[in-house]
Coordinates of C-alpha atoms and ligand atoms in Angstrom, one line a residue:
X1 CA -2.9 0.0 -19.6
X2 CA -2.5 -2.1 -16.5
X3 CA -1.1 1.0 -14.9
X4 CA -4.5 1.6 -14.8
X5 CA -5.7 -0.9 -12.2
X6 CA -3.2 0.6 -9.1
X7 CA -5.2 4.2 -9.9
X8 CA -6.3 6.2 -7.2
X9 CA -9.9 6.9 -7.1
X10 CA -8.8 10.7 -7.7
X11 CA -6.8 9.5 -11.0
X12 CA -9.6 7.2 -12.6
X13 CA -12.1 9.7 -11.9
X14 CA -10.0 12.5 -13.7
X15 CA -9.7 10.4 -16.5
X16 CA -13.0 9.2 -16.5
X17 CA -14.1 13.1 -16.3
X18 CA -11.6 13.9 -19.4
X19 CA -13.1 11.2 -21.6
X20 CA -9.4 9.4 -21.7
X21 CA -11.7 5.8 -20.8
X22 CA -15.3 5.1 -20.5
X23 CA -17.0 3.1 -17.4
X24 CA -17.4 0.2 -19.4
X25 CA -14.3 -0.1 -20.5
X26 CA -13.0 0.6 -16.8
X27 CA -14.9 -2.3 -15.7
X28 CA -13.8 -4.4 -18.4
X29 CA -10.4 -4.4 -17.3
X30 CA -11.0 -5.0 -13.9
X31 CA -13.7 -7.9 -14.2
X32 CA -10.4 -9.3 -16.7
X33 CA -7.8 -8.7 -13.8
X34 CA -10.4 -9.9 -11.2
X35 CA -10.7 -13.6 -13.2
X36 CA -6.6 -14.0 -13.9
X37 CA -6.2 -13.0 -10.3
X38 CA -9.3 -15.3 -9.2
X39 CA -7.8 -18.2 -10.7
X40 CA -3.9 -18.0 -8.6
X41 CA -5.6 -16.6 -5.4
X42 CA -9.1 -17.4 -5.1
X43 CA -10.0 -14.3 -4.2
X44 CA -14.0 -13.6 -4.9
X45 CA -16.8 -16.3 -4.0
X46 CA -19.0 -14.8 -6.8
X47 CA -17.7 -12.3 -9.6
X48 CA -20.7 -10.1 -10.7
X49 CA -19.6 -9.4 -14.7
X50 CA -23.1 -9.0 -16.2
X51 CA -24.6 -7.1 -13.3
X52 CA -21.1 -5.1 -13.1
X53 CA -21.0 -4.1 -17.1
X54 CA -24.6 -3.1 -16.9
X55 CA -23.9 -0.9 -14.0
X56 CA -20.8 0.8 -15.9
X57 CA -23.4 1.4 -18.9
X58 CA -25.6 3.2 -16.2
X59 CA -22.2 5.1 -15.0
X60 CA -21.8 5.8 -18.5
X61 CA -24.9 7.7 -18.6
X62 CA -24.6 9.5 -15.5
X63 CA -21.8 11.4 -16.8
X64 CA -23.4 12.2 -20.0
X65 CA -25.5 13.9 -18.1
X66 CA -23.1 15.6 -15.6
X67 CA -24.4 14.1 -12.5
X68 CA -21.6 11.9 -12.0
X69 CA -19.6 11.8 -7.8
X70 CA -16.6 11.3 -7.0
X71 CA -17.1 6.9 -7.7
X72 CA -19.1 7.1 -10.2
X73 CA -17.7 4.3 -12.4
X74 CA -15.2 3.2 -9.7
X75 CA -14.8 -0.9 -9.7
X76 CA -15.2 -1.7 -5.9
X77 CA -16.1 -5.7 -4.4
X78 CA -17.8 -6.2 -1.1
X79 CA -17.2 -9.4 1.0
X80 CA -19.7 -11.9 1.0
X81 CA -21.4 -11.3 3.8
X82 CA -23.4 -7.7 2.7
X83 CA -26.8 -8.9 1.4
X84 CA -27.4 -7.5 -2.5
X85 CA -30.9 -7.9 -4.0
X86 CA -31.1 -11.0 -7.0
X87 CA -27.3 -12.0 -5.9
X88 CA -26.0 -15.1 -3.9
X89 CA -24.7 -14.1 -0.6
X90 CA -23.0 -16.9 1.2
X91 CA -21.2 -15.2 3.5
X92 CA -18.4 -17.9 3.4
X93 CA -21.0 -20.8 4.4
X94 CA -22.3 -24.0 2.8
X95 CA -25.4 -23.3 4.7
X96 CA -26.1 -20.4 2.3
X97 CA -24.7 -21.8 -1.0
X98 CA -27.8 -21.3 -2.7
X99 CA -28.8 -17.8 -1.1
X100 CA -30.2 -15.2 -3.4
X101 CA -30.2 -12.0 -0.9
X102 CA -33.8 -10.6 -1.2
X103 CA -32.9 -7.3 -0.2
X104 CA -29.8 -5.2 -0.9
X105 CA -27.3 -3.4 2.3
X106 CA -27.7 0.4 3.1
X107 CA -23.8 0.4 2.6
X108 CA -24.2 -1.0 -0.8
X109 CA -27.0 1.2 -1.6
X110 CA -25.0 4.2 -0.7
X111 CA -21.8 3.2 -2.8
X112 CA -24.4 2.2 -5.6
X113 CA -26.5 5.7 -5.7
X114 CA -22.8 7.2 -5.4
X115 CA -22.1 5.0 -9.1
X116 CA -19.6 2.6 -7.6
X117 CA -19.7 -0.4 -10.0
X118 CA -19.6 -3.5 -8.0
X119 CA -17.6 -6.3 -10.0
X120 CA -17.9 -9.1 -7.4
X121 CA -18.6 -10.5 -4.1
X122 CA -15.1 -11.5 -2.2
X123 CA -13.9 -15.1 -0.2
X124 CA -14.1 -14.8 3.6
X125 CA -13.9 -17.3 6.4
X126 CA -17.4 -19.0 7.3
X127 CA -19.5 -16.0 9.1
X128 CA -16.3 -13.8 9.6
X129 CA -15.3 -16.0 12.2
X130 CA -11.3 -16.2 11.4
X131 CA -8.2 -14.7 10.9
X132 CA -6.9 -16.2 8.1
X133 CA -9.4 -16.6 5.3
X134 CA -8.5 -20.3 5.2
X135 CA -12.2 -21.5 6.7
X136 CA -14.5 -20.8 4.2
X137 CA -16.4 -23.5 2.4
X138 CA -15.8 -22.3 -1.4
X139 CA -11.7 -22.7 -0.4
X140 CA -9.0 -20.5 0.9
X141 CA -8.1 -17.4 -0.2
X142 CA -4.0 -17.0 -0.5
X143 CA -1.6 -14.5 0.1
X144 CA -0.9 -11.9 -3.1
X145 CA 2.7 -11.8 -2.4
X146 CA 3.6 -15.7 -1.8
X147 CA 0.4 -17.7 -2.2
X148 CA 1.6 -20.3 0.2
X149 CA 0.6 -18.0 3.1
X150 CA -2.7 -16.7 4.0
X151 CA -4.2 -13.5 3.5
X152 CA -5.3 -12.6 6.6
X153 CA -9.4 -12.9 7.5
X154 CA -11.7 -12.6 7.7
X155 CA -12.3 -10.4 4.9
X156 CA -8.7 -11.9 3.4
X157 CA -11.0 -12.0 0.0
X158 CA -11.4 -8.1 -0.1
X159 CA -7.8 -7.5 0.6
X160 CA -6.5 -9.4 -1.8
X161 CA -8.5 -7.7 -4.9
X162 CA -7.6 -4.5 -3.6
X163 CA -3.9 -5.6 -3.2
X164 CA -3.7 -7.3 -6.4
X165 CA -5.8 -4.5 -8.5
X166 CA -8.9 -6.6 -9.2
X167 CA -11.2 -3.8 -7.7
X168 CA -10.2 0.2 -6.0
X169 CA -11.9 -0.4 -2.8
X170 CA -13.3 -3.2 -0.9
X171 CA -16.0 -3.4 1.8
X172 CA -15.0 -5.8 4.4
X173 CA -16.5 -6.1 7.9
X174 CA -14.8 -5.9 11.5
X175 CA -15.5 -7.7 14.5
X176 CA -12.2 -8.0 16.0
X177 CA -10.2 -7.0 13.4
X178 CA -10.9 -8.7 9.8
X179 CA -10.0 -5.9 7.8
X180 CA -6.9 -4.3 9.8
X181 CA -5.5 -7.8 9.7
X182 CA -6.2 -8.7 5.9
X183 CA -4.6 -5.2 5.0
X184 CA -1.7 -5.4 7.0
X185 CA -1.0 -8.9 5.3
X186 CA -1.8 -8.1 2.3
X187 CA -0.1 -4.4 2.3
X188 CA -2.9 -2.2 1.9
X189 CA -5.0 0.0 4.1
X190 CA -7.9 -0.7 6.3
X191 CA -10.1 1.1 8.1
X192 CA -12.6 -0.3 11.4
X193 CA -14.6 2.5 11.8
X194 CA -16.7 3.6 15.1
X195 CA -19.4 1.0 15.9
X196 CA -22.3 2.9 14.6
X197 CA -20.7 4.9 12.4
X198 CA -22.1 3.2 9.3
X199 CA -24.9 1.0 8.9
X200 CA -25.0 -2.7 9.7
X201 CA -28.6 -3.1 7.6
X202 CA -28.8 -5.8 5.6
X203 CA -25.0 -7.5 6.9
X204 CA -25.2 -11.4 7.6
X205 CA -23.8 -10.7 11.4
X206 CA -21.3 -12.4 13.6
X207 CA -21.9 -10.2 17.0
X208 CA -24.5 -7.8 16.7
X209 CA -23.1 -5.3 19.0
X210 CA -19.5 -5.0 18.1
X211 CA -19.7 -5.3 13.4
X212 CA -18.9 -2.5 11.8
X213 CA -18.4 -2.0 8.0
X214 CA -15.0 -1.3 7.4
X215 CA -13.2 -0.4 4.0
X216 CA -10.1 -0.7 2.2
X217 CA -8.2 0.5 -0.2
X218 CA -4.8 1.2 -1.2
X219 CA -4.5 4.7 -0.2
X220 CA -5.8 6.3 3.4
X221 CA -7.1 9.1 1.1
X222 CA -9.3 6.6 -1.1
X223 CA -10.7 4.7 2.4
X224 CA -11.6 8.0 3.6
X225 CA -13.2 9.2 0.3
X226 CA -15.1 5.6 1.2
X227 CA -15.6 6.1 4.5
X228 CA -17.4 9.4 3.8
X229 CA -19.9 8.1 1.2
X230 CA -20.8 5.5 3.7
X231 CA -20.7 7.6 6.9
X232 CA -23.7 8.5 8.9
X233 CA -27.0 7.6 10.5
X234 CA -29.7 5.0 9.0
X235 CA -33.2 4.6 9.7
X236 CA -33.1 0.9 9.4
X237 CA -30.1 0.6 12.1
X238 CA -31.2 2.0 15.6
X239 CA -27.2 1.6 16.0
X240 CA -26.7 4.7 14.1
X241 CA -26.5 7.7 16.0
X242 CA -26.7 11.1 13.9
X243 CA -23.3 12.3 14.7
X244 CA -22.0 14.8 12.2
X245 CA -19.9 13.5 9.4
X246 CA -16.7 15.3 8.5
X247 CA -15.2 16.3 5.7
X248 CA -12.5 13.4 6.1
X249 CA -10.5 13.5 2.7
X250 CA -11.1 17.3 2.5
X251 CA -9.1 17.3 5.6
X252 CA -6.1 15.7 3.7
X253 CA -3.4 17.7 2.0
X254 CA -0.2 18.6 1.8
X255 CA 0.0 20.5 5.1
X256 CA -1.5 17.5 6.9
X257 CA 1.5 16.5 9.6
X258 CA 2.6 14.8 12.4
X259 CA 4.0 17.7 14.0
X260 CA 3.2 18.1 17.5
X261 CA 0.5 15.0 17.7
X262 CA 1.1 13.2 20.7
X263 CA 1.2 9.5 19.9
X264 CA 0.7 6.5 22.8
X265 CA 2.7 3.6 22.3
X266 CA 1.1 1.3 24.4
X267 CA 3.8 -1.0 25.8
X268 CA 1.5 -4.0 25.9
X269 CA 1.6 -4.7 22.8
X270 CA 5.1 -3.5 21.9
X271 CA 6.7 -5.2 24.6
X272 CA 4.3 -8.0 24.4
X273 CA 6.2 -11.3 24.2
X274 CA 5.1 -13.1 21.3
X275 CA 5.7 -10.1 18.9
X276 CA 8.0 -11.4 16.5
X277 CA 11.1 -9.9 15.7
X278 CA 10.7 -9.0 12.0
X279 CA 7.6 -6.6 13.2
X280 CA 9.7 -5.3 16.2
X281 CA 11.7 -4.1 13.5
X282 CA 9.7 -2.3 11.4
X283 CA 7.7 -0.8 14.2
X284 CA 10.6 0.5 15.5
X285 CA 11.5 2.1 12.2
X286 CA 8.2 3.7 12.0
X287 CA 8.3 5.4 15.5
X288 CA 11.7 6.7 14.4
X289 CA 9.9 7.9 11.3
X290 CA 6.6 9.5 13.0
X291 CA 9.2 11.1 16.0
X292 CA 11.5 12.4 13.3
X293 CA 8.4 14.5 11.1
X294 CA 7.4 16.1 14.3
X295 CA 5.4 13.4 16.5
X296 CA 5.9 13.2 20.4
X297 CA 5.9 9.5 21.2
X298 CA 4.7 8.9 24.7
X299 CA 4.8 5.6 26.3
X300 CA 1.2 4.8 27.7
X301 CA -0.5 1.4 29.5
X302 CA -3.4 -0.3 28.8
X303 CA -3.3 -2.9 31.3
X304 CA -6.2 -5.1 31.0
X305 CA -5.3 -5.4 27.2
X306 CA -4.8 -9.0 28.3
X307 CA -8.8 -9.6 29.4
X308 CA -9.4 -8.5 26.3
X309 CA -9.0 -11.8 24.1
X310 CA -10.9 -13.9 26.8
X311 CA -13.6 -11.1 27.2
X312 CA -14.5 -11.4 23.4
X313 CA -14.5 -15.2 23.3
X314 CA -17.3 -14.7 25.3
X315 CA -19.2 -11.8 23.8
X316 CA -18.4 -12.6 20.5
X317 CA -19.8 -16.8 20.5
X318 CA -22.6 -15.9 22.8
X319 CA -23.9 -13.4 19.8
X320 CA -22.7 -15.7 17.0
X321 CA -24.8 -18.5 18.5
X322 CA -28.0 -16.7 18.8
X323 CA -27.4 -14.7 15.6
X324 CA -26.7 -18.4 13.9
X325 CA -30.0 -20.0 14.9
X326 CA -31.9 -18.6 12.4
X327 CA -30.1 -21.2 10.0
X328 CA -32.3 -23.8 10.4
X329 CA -32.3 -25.4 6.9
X330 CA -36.6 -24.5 7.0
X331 CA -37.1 -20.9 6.3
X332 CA -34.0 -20.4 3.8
X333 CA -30.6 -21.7 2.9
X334 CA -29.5 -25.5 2.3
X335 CA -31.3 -27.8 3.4
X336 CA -30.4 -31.7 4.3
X337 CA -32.5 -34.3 2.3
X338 CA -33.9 -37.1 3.1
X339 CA -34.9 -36.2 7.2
X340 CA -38.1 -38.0 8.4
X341 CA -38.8 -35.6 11.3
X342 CA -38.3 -31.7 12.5
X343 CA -36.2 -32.3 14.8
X344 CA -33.6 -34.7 12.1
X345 CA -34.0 -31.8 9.4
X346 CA -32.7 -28.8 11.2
X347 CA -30.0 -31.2 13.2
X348 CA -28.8 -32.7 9.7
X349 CA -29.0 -29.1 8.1
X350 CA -26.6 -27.4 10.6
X351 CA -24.7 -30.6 11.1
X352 CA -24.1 -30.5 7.0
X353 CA -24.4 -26.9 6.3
X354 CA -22.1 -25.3 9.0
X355 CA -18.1 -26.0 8.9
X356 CA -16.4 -26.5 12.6
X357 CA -16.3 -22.6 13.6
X358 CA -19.7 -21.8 13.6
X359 CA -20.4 -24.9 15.0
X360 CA -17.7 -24.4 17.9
X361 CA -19.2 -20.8 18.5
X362 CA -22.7 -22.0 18.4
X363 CA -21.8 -24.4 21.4
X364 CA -20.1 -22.2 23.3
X365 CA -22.7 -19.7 23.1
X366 CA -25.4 -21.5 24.0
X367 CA -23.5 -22.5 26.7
X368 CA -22.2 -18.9 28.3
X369 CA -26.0 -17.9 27.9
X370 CA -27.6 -20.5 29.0
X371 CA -29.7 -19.7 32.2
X372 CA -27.4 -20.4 35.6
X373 CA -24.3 -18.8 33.5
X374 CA -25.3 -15.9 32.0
X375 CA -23.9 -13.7 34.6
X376 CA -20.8 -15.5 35.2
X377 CA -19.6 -15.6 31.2
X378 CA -21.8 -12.9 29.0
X379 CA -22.2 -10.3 32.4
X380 CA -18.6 -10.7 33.7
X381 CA -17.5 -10.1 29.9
X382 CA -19.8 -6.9 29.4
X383 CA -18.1 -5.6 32.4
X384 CA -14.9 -6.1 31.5
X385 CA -16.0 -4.6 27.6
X386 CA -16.8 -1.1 29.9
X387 CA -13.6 -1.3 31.7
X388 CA -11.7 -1.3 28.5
X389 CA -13.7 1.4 26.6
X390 CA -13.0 3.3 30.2
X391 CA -9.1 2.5 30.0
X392 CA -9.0 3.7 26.4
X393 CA -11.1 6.9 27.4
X394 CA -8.6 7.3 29.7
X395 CA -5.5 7.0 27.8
X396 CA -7.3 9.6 25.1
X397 CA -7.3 12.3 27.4
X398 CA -3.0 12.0 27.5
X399 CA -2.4 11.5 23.7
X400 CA -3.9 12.1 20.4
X401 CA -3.8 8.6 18.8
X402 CA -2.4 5.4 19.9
X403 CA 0.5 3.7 17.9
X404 CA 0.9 -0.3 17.4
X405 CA 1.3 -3.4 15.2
X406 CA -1.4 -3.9 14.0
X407 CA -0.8 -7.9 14.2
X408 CA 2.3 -9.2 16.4
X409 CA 3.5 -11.4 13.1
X410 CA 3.6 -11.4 9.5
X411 CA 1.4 -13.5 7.3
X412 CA 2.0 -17.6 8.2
X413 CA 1.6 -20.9 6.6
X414 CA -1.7 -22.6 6.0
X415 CA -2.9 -24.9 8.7
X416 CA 0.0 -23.6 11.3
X417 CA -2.8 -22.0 13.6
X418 CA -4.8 -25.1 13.1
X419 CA -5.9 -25.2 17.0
X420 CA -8.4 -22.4 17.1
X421 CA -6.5 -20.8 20.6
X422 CA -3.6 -20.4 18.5
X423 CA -6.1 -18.9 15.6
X424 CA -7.4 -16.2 18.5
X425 CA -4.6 -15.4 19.4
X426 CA -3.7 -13.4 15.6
X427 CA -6.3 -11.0 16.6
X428 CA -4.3 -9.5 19.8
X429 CA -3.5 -6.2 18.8
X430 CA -6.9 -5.6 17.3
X431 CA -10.1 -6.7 19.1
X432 CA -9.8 -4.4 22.1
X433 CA -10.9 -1.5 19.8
X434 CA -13.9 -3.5 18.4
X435 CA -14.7 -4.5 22.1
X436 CA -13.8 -0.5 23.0
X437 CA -15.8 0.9 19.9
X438 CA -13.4 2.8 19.1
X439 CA -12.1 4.2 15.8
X440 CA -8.7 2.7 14.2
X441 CA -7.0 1.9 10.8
X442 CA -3.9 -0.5 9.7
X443 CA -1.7 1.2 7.2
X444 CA 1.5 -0.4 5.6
X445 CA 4.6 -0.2 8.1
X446 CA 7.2 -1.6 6.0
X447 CA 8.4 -4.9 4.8
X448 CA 10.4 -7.6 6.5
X449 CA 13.4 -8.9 5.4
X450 CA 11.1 -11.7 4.0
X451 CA 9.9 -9.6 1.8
X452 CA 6.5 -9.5 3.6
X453 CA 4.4 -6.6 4.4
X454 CA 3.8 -5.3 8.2
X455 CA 0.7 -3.1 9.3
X456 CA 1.0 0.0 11.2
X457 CA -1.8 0.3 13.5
X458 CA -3.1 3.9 14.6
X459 CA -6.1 4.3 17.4
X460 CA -8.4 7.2 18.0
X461 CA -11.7 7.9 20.1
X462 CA -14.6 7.0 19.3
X463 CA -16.0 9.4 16.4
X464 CA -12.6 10.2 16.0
X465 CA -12.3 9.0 11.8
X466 CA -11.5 12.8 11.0
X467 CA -8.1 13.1 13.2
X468 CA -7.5 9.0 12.5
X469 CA -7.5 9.8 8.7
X470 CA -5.1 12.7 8.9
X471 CA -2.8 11.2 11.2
X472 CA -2.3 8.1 9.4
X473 CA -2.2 10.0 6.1
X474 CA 0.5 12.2 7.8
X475 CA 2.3 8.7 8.5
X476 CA 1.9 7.1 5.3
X477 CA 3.8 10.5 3.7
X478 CA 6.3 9.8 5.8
X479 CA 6.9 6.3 5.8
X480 CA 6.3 5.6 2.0
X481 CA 6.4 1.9 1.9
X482 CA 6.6 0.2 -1.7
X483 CA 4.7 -3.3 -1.4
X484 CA 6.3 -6.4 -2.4
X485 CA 6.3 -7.7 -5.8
X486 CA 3.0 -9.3 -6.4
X487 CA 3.0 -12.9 -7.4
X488 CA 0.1 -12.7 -10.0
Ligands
LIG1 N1 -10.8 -13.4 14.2 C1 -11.9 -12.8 14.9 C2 -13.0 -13.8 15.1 O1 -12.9 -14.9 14.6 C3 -12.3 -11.6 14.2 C4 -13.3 -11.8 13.2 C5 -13.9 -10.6 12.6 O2 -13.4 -9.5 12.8 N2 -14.9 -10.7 11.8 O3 -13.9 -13.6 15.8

């Protein structure tokens, strides 16, 4: 029966359809998996069992009556940052430790009419703002494979009950790379869709401009399944435009290939000089592997990669702090005790509430906006964000996708990036796309001789998820990459 947890949405849904198992006892099994796992790997903030079973009763019904989709019944989690009605939402933060969400996300509502069942909310660093899933205030998330390293962040939580079989899918959320990052650490796939392609409504936000949702799930066909149900424009995001949504796992077969797709390999990042060894390796094996089923690898440039990181330590703190403010320990969320004034109880509430990131971020924020500065920090870096959605434009009009590591090491040790320029710096390989908009997806590359897992990082245009899910299926076809043993 444990077979049953590392399913396919396809394969639990045929059995669900045959009568083999009923929702409720689907869910059972993964709320049970979800708590052994919880215990080793501290992978949920909240786990959702009475709200969960009574949604697989619900699932139940809907199949009775034949109106069941594709997830009806499916055991997903979503990161602790998407807002559901009646449940705490945290998003990582002391400051919300007490925070019952008053309204519920349009991503969460579409999974929900769908019938996904959602059996908890997952462990991410404080506000998204990580790489690591080590900085968030209900403790750190660990690694499924050797829980003395990390997970990845900062949706490490969602990764790891994917990787581990506590849920099917996770929703995570991208700014500059927190789901491609978690999946390539903890061997699974994730998926940063187009900014605007799915709704941000009711998200607790790092950087307005630059979130997206993004999935994963152990399969690309399952994150596209995902991606579909979620896909599309939102009256209640003005972010959304009403592009056409394809057919993206209809497109997904056995004649999906990489013959004669033209893939960049943009030697910034595979030449770069801090890539470690280990994930030279397997990216080199899996060029070999796309060139040999038919792909044409072309060596491309993407010089101002390097502005990239600086550009979003801008962007993305100047957002933070302004988005952060409304924590203020008056209208909602914890609140210090024992203030005599104003002023004291929304200084004492941040001081108490928020852990040293948001704080950091908040600073600098205020700081590159304040009036005197704006144009020399928050302009300069807008500029430079145009200049490298231009460059990628640019290199889109040679090649069908881009090729890369999706992170330029494996998963590390806690507290080795404890200076937070060393902690940026993980992120490399996957913020210019957030800063770019464009589409991209980390599948599993292979597996050092560590025995740790390595992302494989493909990059298309913006509205580009159709071609992005068949290339990487294509890819993972070819390259077939067994995880590592779990270690739970
Ligand atoms: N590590 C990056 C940051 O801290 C990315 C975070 C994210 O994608 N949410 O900003």
């Amino acid at each position: 029966m444990s077979d049953i947890l590392f399913l396919s949405i396809s394969e639990l849904h045929a059995k669900l359809e045959a009568k083999e198992l009923s929702c409720v006892e689907l869910t059972k099994r993964f709320l049970e998996r979800a708590e052994t796992v919880q215990k080793e790997l501290n992978a949920f903030i909240t786990l959702l069992p009475e709200r969960a079973m009574a949604q697989a009763v619900q699932a139940d019904k809907v199949f009775a009556e034949g109106r069941q989709t594709i997830l009806t019944g499916i055991p997903y989690a979503a990161k602790d940052n998407y807002n559901i009605a009646g449940v705490r939402t945290t998003a990582g933060s002391k400051i919300l430790e007490n925070y019952i969400a008053p309204y519920t996300a349009t991503a969460i509502i579409r999974l929900e009419t769908a019938g996904a069942v959602c059996i908890g909310k997952t462990n991410m660093d404080e506000f998204a703002m990580g790489s690591s899933t080590e900085y968030s205030a209900y403790g750190p998330a660990r690694n499924p494979y050797n829980p003395n390293l990390v997970p990845g962040g900062s949706s490490g939580g969602s990764a790891v009950a994917v990787a581990t079989g506590s849920c099917v899918f996770a929703l995570g959320t991208e700014t500059g790379g927190s789901v491609r990052l978690p999946a390539a650490f903890c061997g699974i796939v994730g998926m940063k869709t187009t900014y605007g392609r799915i709704s941000r409504y009711g998200i607790i936000p790092l950087a307005s401009s630059i979130d997206v949702v993004s999935p994963c799930a152990r399969s690309v066909f399952d994150a596209a399944i995902v991606t579909g149900w979620l896909a599309g424009a939102d009256p209640l995001d003005s972010t959304t435009p009403d592009v056409p949504i394809d057919n993206y796992e209809g497109h997904l077969n056995a004649n999906t290939s990489l013959v004669g797709k033209k893939l960049g390999i943009p030697k910034e990042y595979i030449q770069a000089e801090g890539l470690d060894p280990a994930v030279k390796q397997v990216m080199e094996k899996v060029m070999a592997q796309c060139e040999a089923a038919g792909a044409e690898l072309v060596e491309v440039s993407l010089p101002l990669t390097k502005y990239a990181l600086p550009a979003y330590y801008v962007l993305v703190p100047s957002e933070a702090s302004s988005n952060l403010a409304r924590h203020n320990g008056v209208t909602f969320g914890f609140r210090s005790t024992g203030t005599s004034t104003a002023q004291e109880l929304i200084e004492l509430s941040r001081d108490e509430g928020f852990g040293a990131e948001p704080k950091r971020r908040s600073m600098l924020g205020t700081f590159a906006l304040s009036s005197g500065y704006h144009e020399a920090y928050y302009g300069r870096a807008q500029k430079v964000r145009t200049l490298l959605r231009q460059e990628f434009e640019t290199v889109f009009k040679q090649v069908d996708a881009l090729l890369t590591p999706t992170s330029a090491m494996p998963p590390f040790v806690f507290g080795e990036k404890s200076d937070p320029l060393q902690m940026y710096l993980v992120d490399l390989f996957t913020l210019p796309t957030n800063l770019a908009g464009v589409s991209a997806i980390s599948i599993p590359g292979g597996v050092t001789p560590d025995g740790l897992p390595v992302g494989a990082q493909f990059i298309t245009p913006q509205f580009a998820e159709d071609s992005l899910f068949q290339i990487a299926y294509a890819a993972e076809h070819v390259l077939k990459v067994e995880p590592p043993p779990l270690a739970v």
